[in-house]
Short mmCIF file of C-alpha atoms and ligand atoms in Angstrom, two decimals:
data_model
loop_
_atom_site.label_atom_id
_atom_site.label_comp_id
_atom_site.label_asym_id
_atom_site.label_seq_id
_atom_site.Cartn_x
_atom_site.Cartn_y
_atom_site.Cartn_z
CA MET A 24 8.70 3.20 -27.50
CA GLU A 25 7.44 4.14 -24.04
CA ALA A 26 3.72 3.35 -23.62
CA GLY A 27 3.31 5.41 -20.46
CA LYS A 28 4.35 5.49 -16.82
CA TYR A 29 3.03 3.42 -13.96
CA TYR A 30 3.17 3.87 -10.19
CA ILE A 31 2.39 1.02 -7.78
CA GLU A 32 2.01 1.42 -4.03
CA THR A 33 2.06 -1.78 -2.00
CA TYR A 34 0.66 -2.53 1.46
CA GLY A 35 0.83 -5.68 3.55
CA CYS A 36 2.83 -8.86 3.36
CA GLN A 37 5.69 -10.00 1.16
CA MET A 38 3.21 -11.86 -1.03
CA ASN A 39 1.80 -8.47 -1.97
CA GLU A 40 5.30 -7.14 -2.68
CA ALA A 41 5.88 -10.14 -4.94
CA ASP A 42 2.50 -9.65 -6.65
CA SER A 43 3.32 -5.99 -7.33
CA GLU A 44 6.55 -7.14 -8.98
CA ILE A 45 4.53 -9.51 -11.19
CA ILE A 46 2.18 -6.66 -12.18
CA ALA A 47 5.22 -4.46 -12.89
CA GLY A 48 6.67 -7.28 -15.03
CA LEU A 49 3.46 -7.39 -17.08
CA LEU A 50 3.50 -3.62 -17.59
CA GLU A 51 7.20 -3.46 -18.45
CA ARG A 52 6.62 -6.12 -21.11
CA GLU A 53 4.22 -3.66 -22.75
CA ASN A 54 6.83 -0.88 -22.59
CA TYR A 55 5.39 0.96 -19.61
CA ILE A 56 8.02 2.52 -17.37
CA ALA A 57 8.04 2.65 -13.58
CA THR A 58 7.94 6.02 -11.82
CA CYS A 59 8.27 6.93 -8.15
CA ASN A 60 6.21 10.05 -8.72
CA PRO A 61 2.43 9.48 -8.88
CA GLU A 62 1.98 12.91 -10.47
CA GLU A 63 3.63 11.82 -13.69
CA ALA A 64 1.95 8.40 -13.90
CA ASN A 65 -0.74 7.34 -16.38
CA ILE A 66 -1.56 4.30 -14.27
CA ILE A 67 -1.69 4.22 -10.47
CA LEU A 68 -2.31 0.93 -8.72
CA VAL A 69 -2.71 0.49 -4.97
CA ASN A 70 -2.08 -3.10 -3.91
CA THR A 71 -3.96 -3.60 -0.66
CA CYS A 72 -3.94 -5.77 2.44
CA SER A 73 -6.97 -6.65 4.55
CA VAL A 74 -5.41 -8.92 7.17
CA ARG A 75 -5.92 -6.39 9.97
CA HIS A 76 -7.91 -3.21 10.35
CA GLY A 77 -5.68 -0.23 9.64
CA ALA A 78 -3.75 -1.43 6.61
CA ASP A 79 -6.99 -1.55 4.61
CA ASN A 80 -8.04 1.96 5.67
CA ARG A 81 -4.66 3.43 4.78
CA ALA A 82 -4.71 1.97 1.29
CA ILE A 83 -8.20 3.24 0.51
CA SER A 84 -7.47 6.75 1.77
CA ARG A 85 -4.38 6.81 -0.47
CA LEU A 86 -6.57 6.20 -3.50
CA SER A 87 -8.82 9.09 -2.49
CA GLN A 88 -5.72 11.31 -2.41
CA PHE A 89 -4.80 10.25 -5.95
CA LYS A 90 -8.30 11.18 -7.17
CA SER A 91 -7.32 14.86 -7.41
CA LEU A 92 -4.61 13.98 -9.97
CA LYS A 93 -7.40 13.17 -12.44
CA LYS A 94 -8.13 16.92 -12.69
CA THR A 95 -4.81 17.61 -14.40
CA ASN A 96 -4.58 14.21 -16.06
CA PRO A 97 -8.06 13.05 -17.14
CA ASP A 98 -6.65 9.89 -18.74
CA LEU A 99 -5.15 8.72 -15.46
CA LEU A 100 -6.20 5.19 -14.59
CA LEU A 101 -6.74 4.44 -10.90
CA GLY A 102 -6.83 0.84 -9.75
CA LEU A 103 -7.45 -0.90 -6.45
CA VAL A 104 -5.93 -4.37 -6.51
CA GLY A 105 -5.26 -7.14 -3.98
CA CYS A 106 -7.05 -8.32 -0.87
CA VAL A 107 -9.23 -5.27 -0.12
CA ALA A 108 -10.42 -5.26 -3.73
CA GLN A 109 -11.40 -8.88 -3.25
CA ARG A 110 -13.17 -8.24 0.04
CA ASP A 111 -15.00 -4.97 -0.76
CA ARG A 112 -15.82 -5.65 -4.38
CA GLY A 113 -19.56 -4.95 -3.93
CA LYS A 114 -19.38 -1.57 -2.27
CA ILE A 115 -16.09 -0.09 -3.39
CA LEU A 116 -17.29 1.43 -6.67
CA LYS A 117 -20.44 2.79 -5.04
CA GLU A 118 -18.37 4.59 -2.44
CA LYS A 119 -15.45 5.52 -4.72
CA PRO A 120 -16.81 5.88 -8.26
CA PHE A 121 -13.57 7.51 -9.45
CA ILE A 122 -11.79 4.13 -9.29
CA ASP A 123 -11.42 2.61 -12.76
CA LEU A 124 -10.24 -0.88 -11.94
CA VAL A 125 -10.92 -3.28 -9.07
CA LEU A 126 -8.92 -6.47 -9.37
CA GLY A 127 -8.58 -9.38 -6.96
CA PRO A 128 -5.26 -11.22 -6.51
CA ASP A 129 -5.96 -13.75 -9.27
CA ALA A 130 -6.90 -11.20 -11.96
CA TYR A 131 -3.55 -9.54 -12.75
CA ARG A 132 -2.72 -11.38 -15.97
CA GLN A 133 -5.26 -9.32 -17.93
CA ILE A 134 -3.93 -5.91 -16.78
CA PRO A 135 -2.07 -5.03 -20.03
CA GLN A 136 -5.08 -5.85 -22.18
CA LEU A 137 -7.45 -4.04 -19.84
CA ILE A 138 -5.56 -0.78 -19.75
CA MET A 139 -5.45 -0.56 -23.54
CA ASN A 140 -9.26 -0.36 -23.48
CA LYS A 141 -9.31 2.54 -20.96
CA PRO A 142 -11.68 0.78 -18.57
CA HIS A 143 -14.19 2.43 -16.26
CA SER A 144 -15.64 0.67 -13.24
CA PHE A 145 -14.10 -2.63 -14.27
CA VAL A 146 -14.26 -5.34 -11.62
CA ASP A 147 -12.71 -8.81 -11.68
CA VAL A 148 -12.54 -10.56 -8.36
CA ASN A 149 -12.82 -14.15 -9.53
CA LEU A 150 -10.67 -16.45 -7.48
CA SER A 151 -8.91 -19.13 -9.46
CA ARG A 152 -8.05 -22.69 -8.53
CA ARG A 153 -5.12 -22.69 -10.93
CA GLU A 154 -3.60 -19.22 -11.37
CA VAL A 155 -0.01 -19.18 -10.06
CA TYR A 156 1.34 -16.64 -12.58
CA ASP A 157 3.58 -19.25 -14.13
CA GLY A 158 5.75 -18.01 -16.94
CA LEU A 159 5.54 -14.33 -15.94
CA MET A 160 8.80 -12.69 -14.97
CA PRO A 161 8.55 -10.26 -12.05
CA PHE A 162 10.15 -6.84 -12.47
CA ARG A 163 12.10 -6.67 -9.21
CA ASN A 164 12.65 -3.60 -7.05
CA SER A 165 15.24 -5.20 -4.83
CA VAL A 166 18.99 -5.44 -5.19
CA VAL A 167 20.15 -8.47 -3.20
CA ASN A 168 17.06 -10.52 -2.42
CA ALA A 169 14.64 -11.91 -4.99
CA TRP A 170 11.13 -12.93 -3.89
CA VAL A 171 9.95 -16.06 -5.66
CA SER A 172 6.33 -16.98 -5.10
CA ILE A 173 5.95 -20.79 -5.02
CA MET A 174 2.35 -21.24 -3.91
CA ARG A 175 -0.76 -19.12 -3.47
CA GLY A 176 -3.83 -19.19 -1.27
CA CYS A 177 -4.55 -20.95 1.99
CA ASP A 178 -6.78 -23.87 3.00
CA LYS A 179 -6.13 -23.72 6.75
CA PHE A 180 -9.03 -21.42 7.67
CA CYS A 181 -7.72 -20.15 11.01
CA SER A 182 -10.87 -18.66 12.49
CA TYR A 183 -9.54 -15.07 12.75
CA CYS A 184 -8.01 -14.89 9.28
CA ILE A 185 -9.40 -13.36 6.11
CA VAL A 186 -6.72 -14.75 3.79
CA PRO A 187 -8.57 -17.92 2.67
CA TYR A 188 -11.43 -15.63 1.56
CA THR A 189 -9.33 -13.00 -0.21
CA ARG A 190 -6.67 -15.22 -1.74
CA GLY A 191 -8.64 -18.38 -2.28
CA ARG A 192 -7.60 -22.01 -2.39
CA GLU A 193 -4.10 -23.35 -2.02
CA ARG A 194 -2.24 -24.09 -5.26
CA SER A 195 1.43 -24.61 -6.07
CA ARG A 196 3.63 -23.71 -9.01
CA SER A 197 5.51 -26.38 -10.93
CA VAL A 198 9.03 -27.19 -9.76
CA LYS A 199 10.29 -26.54 -13.29
CA SER A 200 8.99 -22.98 -13.48
CA ILE A 201 10.26 -22.15 -9.97
CA VAL A 202 13.73 -23.50 -10.79
CA GLU A 203 13.76 -21.53 -14.06
CA GLU A 204 12.82 -18.32 -12.27
CA VAL A 205 15.53 -18.84 -9.64
CA LYS A 206 18.15 -19.49 -12.33
CA ILE A 207 17.22 -16.24 -14.07
CA ALA A 208 17.36 -14.34 -10.76
CA VAL A 209 20.83 -15.77 -10.04
CA ASN A 210 21.93 -14.81 -13.53
CA ASP A 211 20.64 -11.30 -12.90
CA GLY A 212 22.93 -11.08 -9.85
CA TYR A 213 20.55 -11.82 -6.96
CA GLN A 214 22.42 -13.43 -4.05
CA GLU A 215 19.44 -14.39 -1.92
CA ILE A 216 16.23 -16.13 -2.93
CA THR A 217 13.19 -15.99 -0.64
CA LEU A 218 10.54 -18.58 -1.44
CA LEU A 219 7.12 -17.17 -0.67
CA GLY A 220 3.71 -18.58 0.05
CA GLN A 221 0.86 -17.99 2.46
CA ASN A 222 1.74 -21.41 3.85
CA VAL A 223 5.02 -21.90 2.11
CA ASN A 224 5.71 -25.38 3.47
CA SER A 225 2.31 -26.72 2.44
CA TYR A 226 3.81 -26.70 -1.07
CA ARG A 227 2.82 -29.76 -3.09
CA TYR A 228 3.29 -30.30 -6.79
CA LYS A 229 2.91 -33.84 -8.14
CA GLU A 230 5.25 -36.00 -6.02
CA TYR A 231 7.16 -32.95 -4.74
CA ARG A 232 6.60 -31.60 -1.25
CA PHE A 233 8.34 -28.55 0.25
CA PRO A 234 11.58 -30.36 1.32
CA GLU A 235 12.08 -31.77 -2.19
CA LEU A 236 11.54 -28.33 -3.70
CA LEU A 237 14.06 -26.86 -1.26
CA ILE A 238 16.65 -29.39 -2.46
CA GLN A 239 16.04 -28.51 -6.11
CA VAL A 240 16.49 -24.79 -5.38
CA ALA A 241 19.50 -25.27 -3.08
CA LYS A 242 21.33 -27.23 -5.80
CA ILE A 243 21.10 -24.46 -8.37
CA PRO A 244 24.66 -23.20 -8.94
CA GLY A 245 25.24 -19.68 -7.63
CA VAL A 246 22.38 -19.55 -5.08
CA LYS A 247 24.21 -18.13 -2.08
CA ARG A 248 21.25 -18.00 0.27
CA ILE A 249 17.73 -19.35 0.44
CA ARG A 250 15.02 -18.18 2.80
CA PHE A 251 11.33 -18.99 2.93
CA THR A 252 8.28 -17.48 4.57
CA SER A 253 5.81 -18.09 6.13
CA PRO A 254 5.64 -21.71 7.20
CA HIS A 255 2.82 -23.24 9.22
CA PRO A 256 4.06 -25.05 12.36
CA GLU A 257 2.04 -28.13 11.38
CA ASP A 258 4.15 -28.64 8.25
CA VAL A 259 7.55 -28.12 9.90
CA ASN A 260 8.51 -31.79 9.74
CA ALA A 261 11.76 -33.69 10.31
CA ARG A 262 12.40 -33.98 6.57
CA MET A 263 12.25 -30.19 6.14
CA LEU A 264 14.64 -29.67 9.06
CA GLU A 265 17.07 -32.31 7.74
CA VAL A 266 17.18 -30.62 4.34
CA MET A 267 17.84 -27.29 6.07
CA ARG A 268 20.66 -28.91 8.02
CA ASP A 269 22.21 -30.57 4.95
CA PHE A 270 22.46 -27.48 2.74
CA ASP A 271 24.71 -24.64 3.86
CA ASN A 272 22.95 -22.18 1.58
CA ILE A 273 19.56 -22.66 3.26
CA CYS A 274 19.40 -20.04 6.00
CA LYS A 275 18.87 -21.25 9.54
CA HIS A 276 15.83 -19.17 10.36
CA ILE A 277 12.24 -20.29 10.80
CA HIS A 278 9.29 -17.99 11.29
CA LEU A 279 6.97 -20.16 13.39
CA PRO A 280 3.69 -18.31 14.06
CA LEU A 281 2.50 -19.20 17.58
CA GLN A 282 -0.64 -16.96 17.62
CA SER A 283 -1.48 -17.99 21.22
CA GLY A 284 0.13 -20.05 23.95
CA SER A 285 -3.20 -21.29 25.29
CA THR A 286 -4.39 -24.64 23.94
CA LYS A 287 -7.99 -23.54 24.48
CA VAL A 288 -7.51 -20.36 22.43
CA LEU A 289 -5.53 -22.24 19.77
CA SER A 290 -8.44 -24.61 19.38
CA ALA A 291 -10.89 -21.68 19.07
CA MET A 292 -8.52 -20.23 16.47
CA ASN A 293 -8.62 -23.54 14.54
CA ARG A 294 -4.83 -23.72 14.72
CA SER A 295 -4.61 -27.57 14.80
CA TYR A 296 -1.79 -27.78 17.41
CA THR A 297 -1.71 -27.58 21.20
CA GLN A 298 0.75 -25.66 23.36
CA LYS A 299 2.66 -28.90 23.95
CA ARG A 300 2.92 -29.73 20.25
CA TYR A 301 4.12 -26.22 19.48
CA LEU A 302 6.84 -26.62 22.10
CA ASP A 303 7.70 -30.00 20.53
CA PHE A 304 8.08 -28.29 17.13
CA VAL A 305 10.51 -25.85 18.73
CA ALA A 306 12.42 -28.69 20.43
CA ASN A 307 12.73 -30.51 17.09
CA ILE A 308 14.13 -27.38 15.46
CA ARG A 309 16.64 -26.79 18.28
CA ASN A 310 17.65 -30.43 18.21
CA LEU A 311 18.46 -30.57 14.50
CA LEU A 312 19.41 -26.92 13.92
CA PRO A 313 20.94 -25.57 17.14
CA THR A 314 21.81 -22.16 15.65
CA CYS A 315 18.42 -21.61 14.01
CA GLY A 316 16.74 -18.26 14.63
CA ILE A 317 13.09 -18.66 15.59
CA THR A 318 10.65 -15.77 15.18
CA THR A 319 6.90 -15.70 15.58
CA ASP A 320 3.53 -13.95 15.30
CA ILE A 321 1.30 -13.51 18.36
CA ILE A 322 -2.29 -12.26 18.63
CA VAL A 323 -3.64 -11.02 21.95
CA GLY A 324 -7.28 -10.51 22.88
CA PHE A 325 -8.84 -13.23 20.75
CA PRO A 326 -12.52 -13.62 21.79
CA GLY A 327 -12.70 -15.60 25.02
CA GLU A 328 -9.01 -15.09 25.92
CA THR A 329 -8.98 -14.94 29.73
CA ALA A 330 -6.18 -13.59 31.92
CA ALA A 331 -5.13 -17.22 32.51
CA ASP A 332 -5.02 -17.91 28.75
CA PHE A 333 -2.88 -14.84 28.27
CA GLU A 334 -0.51 -16.09 30.99
CA GLU A 335 -0.03 -19.24 28.88
CA THR A 336 1.16 -17.08 25.98
CA LEU A 337 3.65 -15.38 28.31
CA ARG A 338 4.76 -18.81 29.53
CA VAL A 339 5.48 -20.05 26.00
CA MET A 340 7.37 -16.83 25.24
CA ASP A 341 9.51 -17.39 28.33
CA GLU A 342 10.16 -20.98 27.44
CA VAL A 343 11.07 -20.42 23.78
CA ILE A 344 12.71 -16.96 24.03
CA PHE A 345 11.97 -16.00 20.43
CA ASP A 346 14.58 -14.05 18.52
CA ASN A 347 11.87 -11.67 17.39
CA ALA A 348 8.09 -11.41 17.11
CA TYR A 349 5.33 -9.57 15.30
CA MET A 350 2.58 -8.88 17.80
CA PHE A 351 -1.00 -7.83 17.19
CA LYS A 352 -4.28 -7.07 18.90
CA TYR A 353 -7.06 -9.27 17.58
CA SER A 354 -8.95 -7.46 14.85
CA PRO A 355 -12.34 -8.89 13.79
CA ARG A 356 -12.42 -9.53 10.05
CA PRO A 357 -15.54 -9.84 7.90
CA ASN A 358 -16.59 -13.35 6.79
CA THR A 359 -14.26 -15.15 9.18
CA ALA A 360 -15.58 -17.70 11.70
CA ALA A 361 -14.29 -15.71 14.69
CA VAL A 362 -16.37 -12.67 13.79
CA GLN A 363 -19.40 -14.63 15.04
CA LEU A 364 -17.80 -14.95 18.49
CA THR A 365 -18.41 -12.29 21.11
CA ASP A 366 -15.37 -10.04 21.16
CA ASN A 367 -15.41 -9.93 24.98
CA VAL A 368 -11.89 -8.70 25.67
CA THR A 369 -12.03 -4.95 26.21
CA GLU A 370 -9.91 -2.57 24.20
CA GLU A 371 -8.00 -1.65 27.39
CA GLU A 372 -7.26 -5.29 28.12
CA LYS A 373 -6.09 -5.86 24.56
CA ALA A 374 -3.83 -2.82 24.72
CA GLU A 375 -2.45 -3.81 28.11
CA ARG A 376 -1.74 -7.39 26.98
CA LEU A 377 -0.10 -6.15 23.81
CA ASN A 378 2.14 -3.80 25.78
CA ARG A 379 3.13 -6.62 28.09
CA ILE A 380 4.18 -8.98 25.32
CA ILE A 381 5.99 -6.20 23.46
CA ALA A 382 7.99 -5.41 26.61
CA LYS A 383 8.76 -9.08 27.18
CA GLN A 384 9.81 -9.63 23.58
CA LYS A 385 12.10 -6.63 23.73
CA LYS A 386 13.97 -8.25 26.62
CA HIS A 387 14.11 -11.57 24.82
CA THR A 388 15.37 -10.01 21.59
CA THR A 389 18.11 -8.24 23.54
CA PHE A 390 18.99 -11.49 25.31
CA ARG A 391 19.24 -13.44 22.03
CA ASN A 392 21.21 -10.64 20.38
CA ARG A 393 23.70 -10.50 23.24
CA GLN A 394 24.27 -14.23 22.93
CA THR A 395 25.89 -13.57 19.55
CA ILE A 396 28.55 -11.18 20.92
CA GLY A 397 32.00 -12.67 20.28
CA THR A 398 30.73 -15.08 17.61
CA VAL A 399 31.57 -14.89 13.92
CA GLN A 400 28.47 -14.65 11.72
CA SER A 401 28.13 -15.02 8.00
CA VAL A 402 26.46 -11.80 6.85
CA LEU A 403 25.02 -10.87 3.47
CA ILE A 404 25.44 -7.13 2.99
CA ASP A 405 22.24 -5.66 1.55
CA GLY A 406 22.30 -1.89 2.14
CA SER A 407 23.47 1.07 4.17
CA SER A 408 22.42 2.18 7.62
CA LYS A 409 19.71 4.87 7.60
CA LYS A 410 21.43 6.70 10.45
CA ASN A 411 24.86 6.66 8.85
CA VAL A 412 25.11 5.91 5.13
CA ASP A 413 28.82 5.13 5.50
CA GLU A 414 27.94 2.07 7.54
CA LYS A 415 26.83 -1.01 5.63
CA ILE A 416 24.15 -3.31 6.96
CA GLY A 417 23.27 -6.93 6.37
CA ARG A 418 21.62 -10.03 7.82
CA THR A 419 23.04 -13.06 9.57
CA ASP A 420 22.03 -16.54 8.51
CA SER A 421 19.55 -16.50 11.41
CA ASN A 422 18.08 -13.22 10.07
CA LYS A 423 19.49 -10.73 12.57
CA LEU A 424 20.33 -7.25 11.38
CA VAL A 425 24.04 -6.35 11.62
CA ILE A 426 25.58 -2.88 11.29
CA LEU A 427 29.14 -3.01 10.07
CA LYS A 428 31.10 -0.67 12.38
CA GLU A 429 34.62 -1.47 11.15
CA GLY A 430 35.85 -2.52 7.73
CA ASN A 431 34.56 -2.06 4.20
CA ALA A 432 32.17 -4.21 2.28
CA ASP A 433 30.06 -3.92 -0.83
CA ILE A 434 26.38 -4.60 -1.26
CA GLY A 435 26.01 -8.26 -2.22
CA ASP A 436 29.12 -9.44 -0.30
CA LEU A 437 28.67 -12.53 1.86
CA ILE A 438 31.29 -12.08 4.56
CA ASP A 439 32.34 -13.24 8.00
CA ILE A 440 31.69 -10.61 10.65
CA LEU A 441 32.75 -10.70 14.28
CA ILE A 442 29.89 -9.47 16.46
CA THR A 443 31.20 -6.82 18.83
CA GLY A 444 28.05 -5.44 20.41
CA ALA A 445 24.27 -5.71 20.67
CA PRO A 446 23.05 -2.47 22.17
CA GLY A 447 19.53 -2.51 20.76
CA VAL A 448 17.53 -4.31 18.10
CA SER A 449 20.53 -4.72 15.81
CA LEU A 450 24.01 -6.18 16.20
CA PHE A 451 27.29 -4.31 15.70
CA GLY A 452 30.19 -6.04 14.00
CA LYS A 453 33.55 -5.78 12.31
CA ILE A 454 35.03 -7.66 9.43
CA GLN A 455 36.79 -10.81 10.55
CA LYS A 456 40.26 -10.92 9.03
CA SER A 457 41.10 -14.41 7.77
N1 5AD B 690 -6.30 -10.00 13.94
C1 5AD B 690 -5.04 -9.83 14.38
N2 5AD B 690 -3.98 -10.39 13.79
C2 5AD B 690 -4.19 -11.15 12.70
N3 5AD B 690 -3.33 -11.82 11.90
C3 5AD B 690 -4.05 -12.42 10.93
N4 5AD B 690 -5.36 -12.14 11.07
C4 5AD B 690 -5.48 -11.35 12.17
C5 5AD B 690 -6.57 -10.74 12.84
N5 5AD B 690 -7.82 -10.91 12.43
C6 5AD B 690 -1.90 -11.90 12.15
C7 5AD B 690 -1.47 -13.35 12.45
C8 5AD B 690 -0.75 -13.76 11.20
C9 5AD B 690 -0.16 -12.43 10.74
C10 5AD B 690 0.26 -12.39 9.33
O1 5AD B 690 -1.19 -11.50 10.98
O2 5AD B 690 -0.60 -13.32 13.57
O3 5AD B 690 0.24 -14.74 11.43
FE1 SF4 B 691 -4.43 -17.06 7.68
FE2 SF4 B 691 -4.11 -19.30 9.11
FE3 SF4 B 691 -3.90 -19.37 6.42
FE4 SF4 B 691 -1.97 -18.17 7.89
S1 SF4 B 691 -2.53 -20.37 7.95
S2 SF4 B 691 -2.95 -17.37 5.99
S3 SF4 B 691 -3.17 -17.30 9.57
S4 SF4 B 691 -5.76 -18.91 7.58
#
């Protein structure tokens, strides 16, 4: 019998998406049913992100909008979960007394029990050294790709980043439970598995490190594709690259967050590598995996970043020519080490630097995309184009988006596509007849 309906809205990274699927799994087990309409829900949860200013504001204002639904549905339970809950635990209920539940990222296991007791002003933001949600099956929203969380937390303490404070210490799931979850996902028809962790390649469980885990997952019969995100450059070692080379089903794409090209700024960011070492990481990847897509994250306007430091970032971009990049203005975050530093780059300078790297990256993305014209790429079809629903879309091994312009394919097909054009951010292609 149906226990009620739940609605979850998720902000932020893929880890949050995966966490929302774990929460949904817990609720489904208790016979709650998902709804896309908040107006008919008995439980509304907003899963928040605090990594940059903006995402956190949006999530909180969403909850204020849901408050009015309590007028027509007094039993409605409103919950704030995730990183903002963790960060703002002290003040959130004072400012928003209509919120019933405030749960940090390690407190989800108790949700079913909590909601039975119709809580008011319940807060649990304890961070755990052990919780990895082992044994809980996520209720997945996706069709082709299954997120599988393999580790949680972060011990790197980059000076700008709030994650070590909101998600706590690094801990890894057992190989056995990861392999079991992947087998179930394959059985359920998922073609692609994405291993997730804040620092996915810092994985360590007993004698297993990330490369050994990759082997165990790649050997599971029926796993067509494996991806992982996000790695830390420091842990991209030769062993990991060799395993990627040796297994066809491990996608040749590495997201390698640069953050800054200036060794001085990298040191102030507590990033542990220099510009030269970062370029060596890239050279190692290109050496062992010549077709590997490399994408990155870049922050501009970190405190103390001079025009000359910024030029170094441009220089690294020109040298690597990333396939794609996520680019941000530095955003001071509470509790972090960098918040103590004087934020001496003006807003105009930050905006100007951001515009410059965005423009540069656009050219580089176009350049990399054009390089694929005339090649045959293995593409996993995962949906339809928003502009034209008759056209299927998918991703290459190196994670480029392809729009199928000629030929038919079904969602879930892994097919060879001849790339015929690259007019913008995506590639055009047609089915390669064998
Ligand atoms: N300001 C701007 N960008 C940030 N990121 C993390 N913290 C901050 C911050 N305080 C970016 C980094 C990271 C990505 C997930 O978000 O580039 O890799
Ligand atoms: Fe944040 Fe650095 Fe950890 Fe990434 S590695 S989550 S940027 S502290």
